[in-house]
PDB file of C-alpha atoms in Angstrom:
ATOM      1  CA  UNK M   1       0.000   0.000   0.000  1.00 44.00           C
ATOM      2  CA  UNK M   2       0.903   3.659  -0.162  1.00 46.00           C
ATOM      3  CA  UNK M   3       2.519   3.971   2.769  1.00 52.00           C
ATOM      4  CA  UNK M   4       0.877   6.159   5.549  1.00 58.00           C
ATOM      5  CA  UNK M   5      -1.362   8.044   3.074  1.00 67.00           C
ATOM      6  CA  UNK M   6      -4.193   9.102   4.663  1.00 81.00           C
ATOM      7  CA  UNK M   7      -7.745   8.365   3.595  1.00 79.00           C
ATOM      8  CA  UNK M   8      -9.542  11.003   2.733  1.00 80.00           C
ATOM      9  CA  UNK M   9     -13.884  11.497   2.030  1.00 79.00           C
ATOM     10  CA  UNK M  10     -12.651  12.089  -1.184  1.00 82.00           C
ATOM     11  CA  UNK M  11     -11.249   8.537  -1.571  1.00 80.00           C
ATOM     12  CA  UNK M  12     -14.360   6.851   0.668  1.00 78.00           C
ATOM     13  CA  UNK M  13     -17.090   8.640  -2.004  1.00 77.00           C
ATOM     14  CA  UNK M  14     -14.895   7.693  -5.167  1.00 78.00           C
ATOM     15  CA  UNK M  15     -14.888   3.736  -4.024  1.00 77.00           C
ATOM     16  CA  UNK M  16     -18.653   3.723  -3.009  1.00 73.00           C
ATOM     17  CA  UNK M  17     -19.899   5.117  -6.452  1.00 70.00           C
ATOM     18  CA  UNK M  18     -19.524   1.309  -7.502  1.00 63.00           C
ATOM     19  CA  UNK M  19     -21.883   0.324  -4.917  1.00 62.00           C
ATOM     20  CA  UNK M  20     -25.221   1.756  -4.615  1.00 59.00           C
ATOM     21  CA  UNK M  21     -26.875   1.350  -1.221  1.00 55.00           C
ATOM     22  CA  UNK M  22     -30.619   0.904  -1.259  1.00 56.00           C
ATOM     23  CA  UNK M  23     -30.997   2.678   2.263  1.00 65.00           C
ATOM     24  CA  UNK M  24     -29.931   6.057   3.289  1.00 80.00           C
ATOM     25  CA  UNK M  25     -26.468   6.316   4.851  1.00 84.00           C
ATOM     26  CA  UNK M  26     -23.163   5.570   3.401  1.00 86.00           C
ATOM     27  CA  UNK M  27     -21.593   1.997   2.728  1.00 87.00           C
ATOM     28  CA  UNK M  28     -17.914   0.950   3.237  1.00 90.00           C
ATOM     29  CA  UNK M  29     -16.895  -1.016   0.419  1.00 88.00           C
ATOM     30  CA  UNK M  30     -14.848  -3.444   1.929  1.00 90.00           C
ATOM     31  CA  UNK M  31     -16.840  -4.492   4.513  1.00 91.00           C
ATOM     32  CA  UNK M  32     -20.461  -3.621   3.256  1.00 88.00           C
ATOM     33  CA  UNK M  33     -21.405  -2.161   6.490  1.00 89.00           C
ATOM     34  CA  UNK M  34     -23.563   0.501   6.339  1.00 88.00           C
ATOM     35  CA  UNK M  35     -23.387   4.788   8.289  1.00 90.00           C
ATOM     36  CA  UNK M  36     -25.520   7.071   8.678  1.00 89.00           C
ATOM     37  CA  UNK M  37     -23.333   9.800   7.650  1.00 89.00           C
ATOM     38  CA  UNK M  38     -19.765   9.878   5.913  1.00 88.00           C
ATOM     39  CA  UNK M  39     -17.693  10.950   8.808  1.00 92.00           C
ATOM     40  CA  UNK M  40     -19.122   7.736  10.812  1.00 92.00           C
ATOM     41  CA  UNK M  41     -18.173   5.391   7.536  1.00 91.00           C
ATOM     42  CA  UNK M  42     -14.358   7.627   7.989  1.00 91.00           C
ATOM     43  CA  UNK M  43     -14.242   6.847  12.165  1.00 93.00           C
ATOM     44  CA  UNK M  44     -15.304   3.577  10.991  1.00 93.00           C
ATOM     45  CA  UNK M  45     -12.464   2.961   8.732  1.00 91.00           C
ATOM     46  CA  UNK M  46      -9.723   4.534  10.758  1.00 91.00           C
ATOM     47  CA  UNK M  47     -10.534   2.472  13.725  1.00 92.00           C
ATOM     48  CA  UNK M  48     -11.746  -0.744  11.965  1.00 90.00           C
ATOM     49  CA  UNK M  49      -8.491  -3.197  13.388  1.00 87.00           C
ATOM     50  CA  UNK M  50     -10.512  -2.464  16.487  1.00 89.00           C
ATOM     51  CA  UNK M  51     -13.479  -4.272  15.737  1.00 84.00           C
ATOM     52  CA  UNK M  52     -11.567  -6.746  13.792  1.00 87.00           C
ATOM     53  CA  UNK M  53     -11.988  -5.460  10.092  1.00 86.00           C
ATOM     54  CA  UNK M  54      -9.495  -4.685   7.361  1.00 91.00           C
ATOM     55  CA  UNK M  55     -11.351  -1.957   5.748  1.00 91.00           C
ATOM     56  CA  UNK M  56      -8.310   0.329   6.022  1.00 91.00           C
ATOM     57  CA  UNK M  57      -6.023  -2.035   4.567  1.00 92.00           C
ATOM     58  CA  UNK M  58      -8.799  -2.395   1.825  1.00 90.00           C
ATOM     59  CA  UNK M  59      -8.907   2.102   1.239  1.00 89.00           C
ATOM     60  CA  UNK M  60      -5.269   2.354   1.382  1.00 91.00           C
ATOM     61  CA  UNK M  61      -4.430  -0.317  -1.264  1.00 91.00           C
ATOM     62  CA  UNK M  62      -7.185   1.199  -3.239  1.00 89.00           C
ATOM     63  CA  UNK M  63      -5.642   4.906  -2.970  1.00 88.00           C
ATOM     64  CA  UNK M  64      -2.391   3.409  -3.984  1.00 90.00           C
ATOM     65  CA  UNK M  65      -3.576   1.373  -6.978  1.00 89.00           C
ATOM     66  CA  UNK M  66      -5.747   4.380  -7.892  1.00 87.00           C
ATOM     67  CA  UNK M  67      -2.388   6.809  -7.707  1.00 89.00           C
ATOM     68  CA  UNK M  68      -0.311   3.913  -9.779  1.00 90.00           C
ATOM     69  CA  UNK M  69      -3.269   4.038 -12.569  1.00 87.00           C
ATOM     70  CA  UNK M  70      -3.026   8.284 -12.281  1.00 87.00           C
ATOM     71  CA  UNK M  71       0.792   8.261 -12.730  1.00 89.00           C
ATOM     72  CA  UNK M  72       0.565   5.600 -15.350  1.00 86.00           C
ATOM     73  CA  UNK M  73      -2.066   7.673 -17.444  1.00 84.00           C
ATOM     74  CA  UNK M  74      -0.426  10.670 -16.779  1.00 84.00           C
ATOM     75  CA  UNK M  75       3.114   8.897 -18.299  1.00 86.00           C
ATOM     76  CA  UNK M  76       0.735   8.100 -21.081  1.00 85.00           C
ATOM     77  CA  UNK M  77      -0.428  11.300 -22.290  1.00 77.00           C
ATOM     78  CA  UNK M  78       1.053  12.816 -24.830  1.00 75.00           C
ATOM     79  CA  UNK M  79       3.186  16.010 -24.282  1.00 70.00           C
ATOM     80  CA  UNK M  80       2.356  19.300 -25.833  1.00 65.00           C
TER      81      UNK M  80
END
């Protein structure tokens, strides 16, 4: 993973986008768990070795993979 990047809202509303939740409330991705509000879903993930979850393993080797793909696309493009 990336390191100690942090995880930001940013990052937690880009991953659910895949997943649609059919009640109100955010849903982490990784462990399908669903919050009534974002910051919850963000305490959640922070402190989720706590209750025994991965979840922040899961967001930072997301963020990393998603900064690989940026850099690699980036590389990509032509120059002007």
């Amino acid at each position: 993973a990336s390191g100690g990047a942090s995880i930001t809202v940013r990052d937690i509303l880009a991953a659910s986008q895949w997943q649609p939740v059919p009640q109100c409330g955010y849903q982490c991705v990784s462990c399908c768990r669903v919050f009534p509000t974002l910051w919850s879903v963000k305490t959640h993930i922070q402190h989720s070795s706590q209750e025994g979850y991965s979840c922040k393993v899961y967001y930072r080797t997301l963020k990393a993979l998603w900064e690989k793909e940026h850099k690699k696309q980036e590389a990509a493009a032509p120059r002007e």
